[in-house]
PDB file of C-alpha atoms and ligand atoms in Angstrom:
ATOM      1  CA  MET A1375    -132.544 114.078-105.437  1.00 88.00           C
ATOM      2  CA  LYS A1376    -129.920 117.020-105.548  1.00 90.00           C
ATOM      3  CA  LEU A1377    -127.745 117.721-102.772  1.00 92.00           C
ATOM      4  CA  LEU A1378    -126.227 121.019-102.197  1.00 92.00           C
ATOM      5  CA  ILE A1379    -123.338 121.160 -99.764  1.00 92.00           C
ATOM      6  CA  LEU A1380    -122.328 124.407 -98.012  1.00 92.00           C
ATOM      7  CA  SER A1381    -119.004 124.570 -96.609  1.00 91.00           C
ATOM      8  CA  GLY A1382    -117.065 127.714 -95.291  1.00 93.00           C
ATOM      9  CA  PHE A1383    -115.311 128.807 -92.062  1.00 91.00           C
ATOM     10  CA  LEU A1384    -117.280 129.954 -89.009  1.00 89.00           C
ATOM     11  CA  GLY A1385    -119.256 132.818 -89.537  1.00 92.00           C
ATOM     12  CA  SER A1386    -118.688 133.101 -93.436  1.00 96.00           C
ATOM     13  CA  GLY A1387    -122.417 133.410 -94.292  1.00 94.00           C
ATOM     14  CA  LYS A1388    -123.613 130.080 -94.847  1.00 91.00           C
ATOM     15  CA  THR A1389    -126.741 130.145 -92.910  1.00 86.00           C
ATOM     16  CA  THR A1390    -127.447 133.695 -94.677  1.00 90.00           C
ATOM     17  CA  LEU A1391    -126.878 132.113 -98.027  1.00 93.00           C
ATOM     18  CA  LEU A1392    -128.775 128.841 -97.327  1.00 89.00           C
ATOM     19  CA  LEU A1393    -131.933 131.019 -96.444  1.00 84.00           C
ATOM     20  CA  HIS A1394    -131.612 132.860 -99.733  1.00 86.00           C
ATOM     21  CA  ILE A1395    -131.080 129.522-101.597  1.00 88.00           C
ATOM     22  CA  ALA A1396    -134.098 127.903-100.072  1.00 84.00           C
ATOM     23  CA  LYS A1397    -136.252 130.850-100.871  1.00 80.00           C
ATOM     24  CA  LYS A1398    -135.435 130.982-104.333  1.00 83.00           C
ATOM     25  CA  LEU A1399    -135.754 127.102-104.802  1.00 82.00           C
ATOM     26  CA  SER A1400    -138.843 127.041-103.103  1.00 78.00           C
ATOM     27  CA  LEU A1401    -140.283 129.865-105.437  1.00 80.00           C
ATOM     28  CA  SER A1402    -139.516 127.499-108.337  1.00 78.00           C
ATOM     29  CA  SER A1403    -141.712 124.932-106.379  1.00 76.00           C
ATOM     30  CA  LYS A1404    -138.921 122.647-105.507  1.00 80.00           C
ATOM     31  CA  ARG A1405    -139.541 120.645-102.246  1.00 82.00           C
ATOM     32  CA  ILE A1406    -136.449 121.704 -99.922  1.00 83.00           C
ATOM     33  CA  ALA A1407    -135.010 119.862 -96.705  1.00 82.00           C
ATOM     34  CA  ILE A1408    -132.428 121.381 -94.816  1.00 82.00           C
ATOM     35  CA  ILE A1409    -129.896 119.597 -92.726  1.00 80.00           C
ATOM     36  CA  GLU A1410    -127.635 121.339 -90.313  1.00 75.00           C
ATOM     37  CA  ASN A1411    -124.529 119.749 -89.237  1.00 71.00           C
ATOM     38  CA  GLU A1412    -124.335 121.379 -85.782  1.00 62.00           C
ATOM     39  CA  ILE A1413    -126.005 120.176 -82.528  1.00 46.00           C
ATOM     40  CA  GLY A1414    -128.452 122.846 -81.316  1.00 48.00           C
ATOM     41  CA  GLU A1415    -127.579 125.458 -83.847  1.00 49.00           C
ATOM     42  CA  ILE A1416    -130.471 127.678 -84.124  1.00 46.00           C
ATOM     43  CA  GLY A1417    -129.391 129.740 -87.342  1.00 50.00           C
ATOM     44  CA  ILE A1418    -132.614 128.717 -88.893  1.00 57.00           C
ATOM     45  CA  ASP A1419    -136.122 129.629 -87.708  1.00 56.00           C
ATOM     46  CA  GLY A1420    -138.692 127.364 -88.865  1.00 58.00           C
ATOM     47  CA  ASP A1421    -141.350 129.822 -87.836  1.00 59.00           C
ATOM     48  CA  TYR A1422    -140.051 132.704 -89.623  1.00 59.00           C
ATOM     49  CA  LEU A1423    -139.754 130.367 -93.185  1.00 58.00           C
ATOM     50  CA  ASN A1424    -143.132 129.568 -92.633  1.00 57.00           C
ATOM     51  CA  LEU A1425    -144.321 132.809 -92.413  1.00 57.00           C
ATOM     52  CA  GLU A1426    -142.388 133.850 -95.540  1.00 57.00           C
ATOM     53  CA  GLY A1427    -144.505 131.272 -97.213  1.00 52.00           C
ATOM     54  CA  LEU A1428    -141.876 128.540 -97.873  1.00 51.00           C
ATOM     55  CA  GLN A1429    -142.522 125.190 -98.106  1.00 46.00           C
ATOM     56  CA  VAL A1430    -139.245 124.411 -96.508  1.00 49.00           C
ATOM     57  CA  GLN A1431    -138.956 121.127 -94.631  1.00 48.00           C
ATOM     58  CA  GLU A1432    -136.350 121.474 -92.099  1.00 49.00           C
ATOM     59  CA  LEU A1433    -134.487 118.762 -89.999  1.00 47.00           C
ATOM     60  CA  PHE A1434    -132.030 119.732 -87.290  1.00 46.00           C
ATOM     61  CA  GLY A1435    -129.688 116.818 -87.824  1.00 45.00           C
ATOM     62  CA  GLY A1436    -128.622 116.386 -84.129  1.00 42.00           C
ATOM     63  CA  CYS A1437    -125.415 114.659 -84.237  1.00 40.00           C
ATOM     64  CA  ILE A1438    -124.543 114.330 -88.014  1.00 43.00           C
ATOM     65  CA  CYS A1439    -120.778 114.343 -88.137  1.00 42.00           C
ATOM     66  CA  CYS A1440    -119.160 114.924 -91.289  1.00 42.00           C
ATOM     67  CA  THR A1441    -116.524 112.462 -90.504  1.00 43.00           C
ATOM     68  CA  LEU A1442    -118.955 109.886 -89.407  1.00 48.00           C
ATOM     69  CA  SER A1443    -120.368 108.903 -92.783  1.00 52.00           C
ATOM     70  CA  VAL A1444    -122.822 106.753 -91.318  1.00 59.00           C
ATOM     71  CA  GLY A1445    -124.911 109.220 -89.649  1.00 71.00           C
ATOM     72  CA  LEU A1446    -124.829 111.336 -92.743  1.00 78.00           C
ATOM     73  CA  ILE A1447    -125.849 108.836 -94.871  1.00 82.00           C
ATOM     74  CA  GLU A1448    -128.550 107.628 -92.279  1.00 80.00           C
ATOM     75  CA  THR A1449    -129.958 111.492 -92.251  1.00 79.00           C
ATOM     76  CA  LEU A1450    -130.141 111.533 -95.973  1.00 85.00           C
ATOM     77  CA  GLU A1451    -132.032 108.194 -96.103  1.00 86.00           C
ATOM     78  CA  ASN A1452    -134.562 109.347 -93.323  1.00 81.00           C
ATOM     79  CA  VAL A1453    -134.999 112.757 -94.939  1.00 80.00           C
ATOM     80  CA  GLU A1454    -135.775 111.060 -98.230  1.00 85.00           C
ATOM     81  CA  LYS A1455    -138.310 108.871 -96.660  1.00 85.00           C
ATOM     82  CA  LEU A1456    -139.906 111.683 -94.840  1.00 80.00           C
ATOM     83  CA  TYR A1457    -140.187 114.569 -97.466  1.00 79.00           C
ATOM     84  CA  GLN A1458    -138.928 113.207-100.960  1.00 85.00           C
ATOM     85  CA  PRO A1459    -137.152 116.409-101.437  1.00 84.00           C
ATOM     86  CA  ASP A1460    -136.055 117.672-104.861  1.00 88.00           C
ATOM     87  CA  VAL A1461    -132.803 119.478-103.029  1.00 88.00           C
ATOM     88  CA  VAL A1462    -131.434 118.710 -99.687  1.00 88.00           C
ATOM     89  CA  ILE A1463    -129.330 121.474 -98.522  1.00 88.00           C
ATOM     90  CA  LEU A1464    -126.507 120.607 -96.019  1.00 87.00           C
ATOM     91  CA  GLU A1465    -124.959 123.285 -94.146  1.00 85.00           C
ATOM     92  CA  ALA A1466    -121.715 121.728 -92.676  1.00 82.00           C
ATOM     93  CA  THR A1467    -119.657 122.843 -89.745  1.00 75.00           C
ATOM     94  CA  GLY A1468    -117.190 125.648 -90.490  1.00 72.00           C
ATOM     95  CA  VAL A1469    -114.339 123.458 -89.873  1.00 68.00           C
ATOM     96  CA  ALA A1470    -115.583 120.514 -91.935  1.00 71.00           C
ATOM     97  CA  ARG A1471    -113.615 118.973 -94.705  1.00 76.00           C
ATOM     98  CA  PRO A1472    -116.200 118.954 -97.500  1.00 78.00           C
ATOM     99  CA  GLY A1473    -114.057 116.571 -99.588  1.00 80.00           C
ATOM    100  CA  ASP A1474    -114.733 113.844 -97.007  1.00 80.00           C
ATOM    101  CA  ILE A1475    -118.589 114.563 -97.253  1.00 82.00           C
ATOM    102  CA  LEU A1476    -118.487 114.202-101.117  1.00 84.00           C
ATOM    103  CA  LYS A1477    -116.333 111.127-100.746  1.00 83.00           C
ATOM    104  CA  ASN A1478    -118.733 109.508 -98.358  1.00 81.00           C
ATOM    105  CA  VAL A1479    -121.982 110.514-100.122  1.00 83.00           C
ATOM    106  CA  ARG A1480    -120.947 109.425-103.678  1.00 84.00           C
ATOM    107  CA  ARG A1481    -119.640 106.111-102.071  1.00 82.00           C
ATOM    108  CA  TYR A1482    -122.974 105.227 -99.817  1.00 80.00           C
ATOM    109  CA  TYR A1483    -125.594 106.925-100.748  1.00 83.00           C
ATOM    110  CA  LYS A1484    -126.801 106.290-104.560  1.00 83.00           C
ATOM    111  CA  ALA A1485    -129.970 108.315-104.356  1.00 83.00           C
ATOM    112  CA  VAL A1486    -128.058 111.596-104.744  1.00 87.00           C
ATOM    113  CA  LYS A1487    -127.942 112.472-108.543  1.00 84.00           C
ATOM    114  CA  ASP A1488    -126.115 115.683-108.529  1.00 88.00           C
ATOM    115  CA  ILE A1489    -123.711 117.167-105.949  1.00 90.00           C
ATOM    116  CA  TYR A1490    -123.134 120.764-105.672  1.00 91.00           C
ATOM    117  CA  ALA A1491    -120.432 121.831-103.316  1.00 93.00           C
ATOM    118  CA  ILE A1492    -120.424 125.564-102.591  1.00 95.00           C
ATOM    119  CA  ASN A1493    -117.748 126.918-100.450  1.00 96.00           C
ATOM    120  CA  VAL A1494    -118.581 130.352 -98.844  1.00 97.00           C
ATOM    121  CA  VAL A1495    -115.683 132.441 -98.289  1.00 98.00           C
ATOM    122  CA  ASP A1496    -115.582 135.665 -95.950  1.00 98.00           C
ATOM    123  CA  ALA A1497    -114.250 138.575 -98.003  1.00 98.00           C
ATOM    124  CA  THR A1498    -113.902 140.286 -95.016  1.00 98.00           C
ATOM    125  CA  ARG A1499    -111.242 137.970 -93.427  1.00 98.00           C
ATOM    126  CA  TYR A1500    -109.842 136.396 -96.339  1.00 98.00           C
ATOM    127  CA  ASP A1501    -106.443 137.286 -96.077  1.00 97.00           C
ATOM    128  CA  MET A1502    -106.540 136.672 -92.312  1.00 97.00           C
ATOM    129  CA  LEU A1503    -107.875 133.232 -92.578  1.00 97.00           C
ATOM    130  CA  MET A1504    -105.495 132.388 -95.474  1.00 97.00           C
ATOM    131  CA  ASP A1505    -102.578 133.281 -93.221  1.00 97.00           C
ATOM    132  CA  ILE A1506    -103.507 131.257 -90.337  1.00 96.00           C
ATOM    133  CA  MET A1507    -105.696 128.500 -91.717  1.00 93.00           C
ATOM    134  CA  THR A1508    -104.144 127.854 -94.898  1.00 94.00           C
ATOM    135  CA  PRO A1509    -104.892 124.333 -95.358  1.00 93.00           C
ATOM    136  CA  LEU A1510    -108.379 124.305 -94.202  1.00 91.00           C
ATOM    137  CA  MET A1511    -109.254 127.303 -96.634  1.00 95.00           C
ATOM    138  CA  THR A1512    -107.535 125.874 -99.695  1.00 96.00           C
ATOM    139  CA  GLY A1513    -109.007 122.278 -99.239  1.00 93.00           C
ATOM    140  CA  GLN A1514    -112.395 123.893 -99.023  1.00 93.00           C
ATOM    141  CA  ILE A1515    -111.701 125.964-101.827  1.00 96.00           C
ATOM    142  CA  GLY A1516    -110.160 123.138-103.910  1.00 95.00           C
ATOM    143  CA  MET A1517    -113.235 120.758-103.687  1.00 92.00           C
ATOM    144  CA  ALA A1518    -115.819 123.091-104.434  1.00 94.00           C
ATOM    145  CA  ASN A1519    -117.705 123.132-107.772  1.00 93.00           C
ATOM    146  CA  ILE A1520    -118.902 126.709-106.836  1.00 95.00           C
ATOM    147  CA  VAL A1521    -117.145 129.369-104.478  1.00 97.00           C
ATOM    148  CA  ALA A1522    -119.137 132.178-103.224  1.00 98.00           C
ATOM    149  CA  VAL A1523    -117.069 134.992-102.258  1.00 98.00           C
ATOM    150  CA  ASN A1524    -119.333 136.693 -99.567  1.00 98.00           C
ATOM    151  CA  LYS A1525    -120.017 140.003 -97.948  1.00 98.00           C
ATOM    152  CA  ILE A1526    -118.756 142.034-100.987  1.00 98.00           C
ATOM    153  CA  ASP A1527    -120.964 144.785 -99.493  1.00 98.00           C
ATOM    154  CA  SER A1528    -118.414 145.463 -96.684  1.00 98.00           C
ATOM    155  CA  VAL A1529    -115.213 145.142 -99.195  1.00 98.00           C
ATOM    156  CA  GLU A1530    -113.793 147.449-101.658  1.00 98.00           C
ATOM    157  CA  SER A1531    -114.277 146.163-105.079  1.00 97.00           C
ATOM    158  CA  GLU A1532    -110.618 145.865-106.165  1.00 98.00           C
ATOM    159  CA  LYS A1533    -109.918 143.710-102.926  1.00 98.00           C
ATOM    160  CA  VAL A1534    -112.818 141.417-104.398  1.00 98.00           C
ATOM    161  CA  ASP A1535    -111.181 141.094-107.780  1.00 98.00           C
ATOM    162  CA  LYS A1536    -108.041 140.279-105.964  1.00 98.00           C
ATOM    163  CA  ILE A1537    -109.898 137.429-103.975  1.00 98.00           C
ATOM    164  CA  VAL A1538    -111.797 135.959-107.035  1.00 98.00           C
ATOM    165  CA  LEU A1539    -108.503 135.771-109.021  1.00 98.00           C
ATOM    166  CA  ASP A1540    -106.716 134.192-106.003  1.00 98.00           C
ATOM    167  CA  ILE A1541    -109.455 131.658-105.768  1.00 98.00           C
ATOM    168  CA  GLY A1542    -109.238 131.221-109.397  1.00 98.00           C
ATOM    169  CA  ALA A1543    -105.727 130.042-109.060  1.00 98.00           C
ATOM    170  CA  ILE A1544    -106.427 127.595-106.168  1.00 98.00           C
ATOM    171  CA  ASN A1545    -109.335 125.992-108.031  1.00 98.00           C
ATOM    172  CA  PRO A1546    -109.312 126.644-111.744  1.00 98.00           C
ATOM    173  CA  GLN A1547    -112.279 124.490-112.076  1.00 97.00           C
ATOM    174  CA  ALA A1548    -114.662 126.409-110.037  1.00 96.00           C
ATOM    175  CA  LYS A1549    -117.060 128.758-110.678  1.00 96.00           C
ATOM    176  CA  VAL A1550    -116.311 131.781-108.438  1.00 97.00           C
ATOM    177  CA  VAL A1551    -118.982 134.212-107.947  1.00 97.00           C
ATOM    178  CA  ALA A1552    -118.657 137.626-105.807  1.00 98.00           C
ATOM    179  CA  VAL A1553    -121.952 137.737-103.622  1.00 97.00           C
ATOM    180  CA  SER A1554    -123.318 139.398-100.660  1.00 97.00           C
ATOM    181  CA  ALA A1555    -125.673 137.041 -99.184  1.00 95.00           C
ATOM    182  CA  GLU A1556    -127.266 139.668 -96.840  1.00 94.00           C
ATOM    183  CA  ASP A1557    -128.037 142.075 -99.595  1.00 95.00           C
ATOM    184  CA  GLY A1558    -128.654 139.240-101.904  1.00 92.00           C
ATOM    185  CA  ILE A1559    -126.454 140.758-104.685  1.00 95.00           C
ATOM    186  CA  ASN A1560    -125.592 138.013-107.537  1.00 95.00           C
ATOM    187  CA  MET A1561    -127.631 135.240-105.854  1.00 90.00           C
ATOM    188  CA  ASN A1562    -129.079 134.661-109.568  1.00 89.00           C
ATOM    189  CA  LEU A1563    -125.481 134.227-110.942  1.00 91.00           C
ATOM    190  CA  LEU A1564    -124.547 131.730-108.101  1.00 89.00           C
ATOM    191  CA  LEU A1565    -127.735 129.744-108.157  1.00 84.00           C
ATOM    192  CA  ASP A1566    -127.974 129.343-112.261  1.00 81.00           C
ATOM    193  CA  ASP A1567    -126.800 125.701-112.675  1.00 74.00           C
ATOM    194  CA  LEU A1568    -129.023 124.598-109.756  1.00 73.00           C
ATOM    195  CA  LEU A1569    -132.280 126.179-110.943  1.00 70.00           C
TER     196      LEU A1569
HETATM  197  N1  GTP B2662    -121.740 142.517 -94.214  1.00 64.16           N
HETATM  198  C1  GTP B2662    -122.135 141.209 -94.414  1.00 64.16           C
HETATM  199  N2  GTP B2662    -122.348 140.445 -93.291  1.00 64.16           N
HETATM  200  C2  GTP B2662    -122.930 139.046 -93.887  1.00 64.16           C
HETATM  201  C3  GTP B2662    -123.314 138.592 -94.857  1.00 64.16           C
HETATM  202  N3  GTP B2662    -123.717 137.489 -94.968  1.00 64.16           N
HETATM  203  C4  GTP B2662    -123.647 137.044 -93.706  1.00 64.16           C
HETATM  204  N4  GTP B2662    -123.188 138.231 -92.801  1.00 64.16           N
HETATM  205  C5  GTP B2662    -123.153 138.373 -91.439  1.00 64.16           C
HETATM  206  O1  GTP B2662    -122.216 137.398 -91.056  1.00 64.16           O
HETATM  207  C6  GTP B2662    -122.433 136.597 -89.733  1.00 64.16           C
HETATM  208  C7  GTP B2662    -122.624 135.335 -89.954  1.00 64.16           C
HETATM  209  O2  GTP B2662    -123.407 134.891 -91.119  1.00 64.16           O
HETATM  210  P1  GTP B2662    -123.955 133.302 -91.037  1.00 64.16           P
HETATM  211  O3  GTP B2662    -125.007 133.238 -91.802  1.00 64.16           O
HETATM  212  O4  GTP B2662    -124.709 132.958 -89.426  1.00 64.16           O
HETATM  213  O5  GTP B2662    -122.612 132.410 -91.033  1.00 64.16           O
HETATM  214  P2  GTP B2662    -122.354 130.851 -90.892  1.00 64.16           P
HETATM  215  O6  GTP B2662    -121.434 130.565 -91.852  1.00 64.16           O
HETATM  216  O7  GTP B2662    -123.647 130.565 -91.095  1.00 64.16           O
HETATM  217  O8  GTP B2662    -121.853 130.895 -89.421  1.00 64.16           O
HETATM  218  P3  GTP B2662    -121.578 129.570 -88.413  1.00 64.16           P
HETATM  219  O9  GTP B2662    -122.730 128.508 -88.777  1.00 64.16           O
HETATM  220  O10 GTP B2662    -121.602 129.875 -87.150  1.00 64.16           O
HETATM  221  O11 GTP B2662    -120.221 128.813 -88.943  1.00 64.16           O
HETATM  222  C8  GTP B2662    -124.025 137.281 -89.418  1.00 64.16           C
HETATM  223  O12 GTP B2662    -123.759 138.378 -88.347  1.00 64.16           O
HETATM  224  C9  GTP B2662    -124.410 137.664 -90.858  1.00 64.16           C
HETATM  225  O13 GTP B2662    -125.466 138.824 -90.684  1.00 64.16           O
HETATM  226  C10 GTP B2662    -123.117 139.453 -96.190  1.00 64.16           C
HETATM  227  O14 GTP B2662    -123.100 139.312 -97.268  1.00 64.16           O
HETATM  228  N5  GTP B2662    -122.496 140.905 -95.808  1.00 64.16           N
HETATM  229 MG1   MG B2663    -124.434 128.788 -89.637  1.00 64.16          MG
END
């Protein structure tokens, strides 16, 4: 079982991206489970996914709290038992510290083979969020394997280039990909490794 963790500030496009990823993976016959990290979040419509012909098993996690590793680990165990998924996609809350999630999963849950941590960055609000949320933003970027600079459909390309460079400086190890989750731009680039 592979685990894909989507982090990113509130409204950065995690759910939109998640839907793209779920679709892509299910087209390559992967079994997928989705864990949402927020109580009552209705970002994902199961009926819609079924209509789209997706074999997506969704699981609304209820009260998984990233900082409460027990909740997350228990949920992962349940998901494994119920669905035996190839890939579990976890959407963390916007203010989650994905480093904590990673640490806990690695430590307490051995069934996860690979962990991909994708941090979704909102290109339209990058400067503003970097100004007022510096530690959260740099923390999320710093722990990601992959950073998706999202909403490039709404930002000038020079600006996108600048953000990509900036992120490369914060996390030189990360693969940085400029995307539009809404328009499906560069999704293949983003998902190369995962597929
Ligand atoms: N222009 C543009 N808008 C986008 C893109 N991706 C997402 N959005 C919009 O951004 C808003 C937030 O998207 P979500 O996918 O709900 O973001 P989220 O990170 O899941 O939000 P929370 O779960 O509430 O933190 C929605 O109105 C989306 O339609 C994109 O690539 N381009
Ligand atoms: Mg969401």
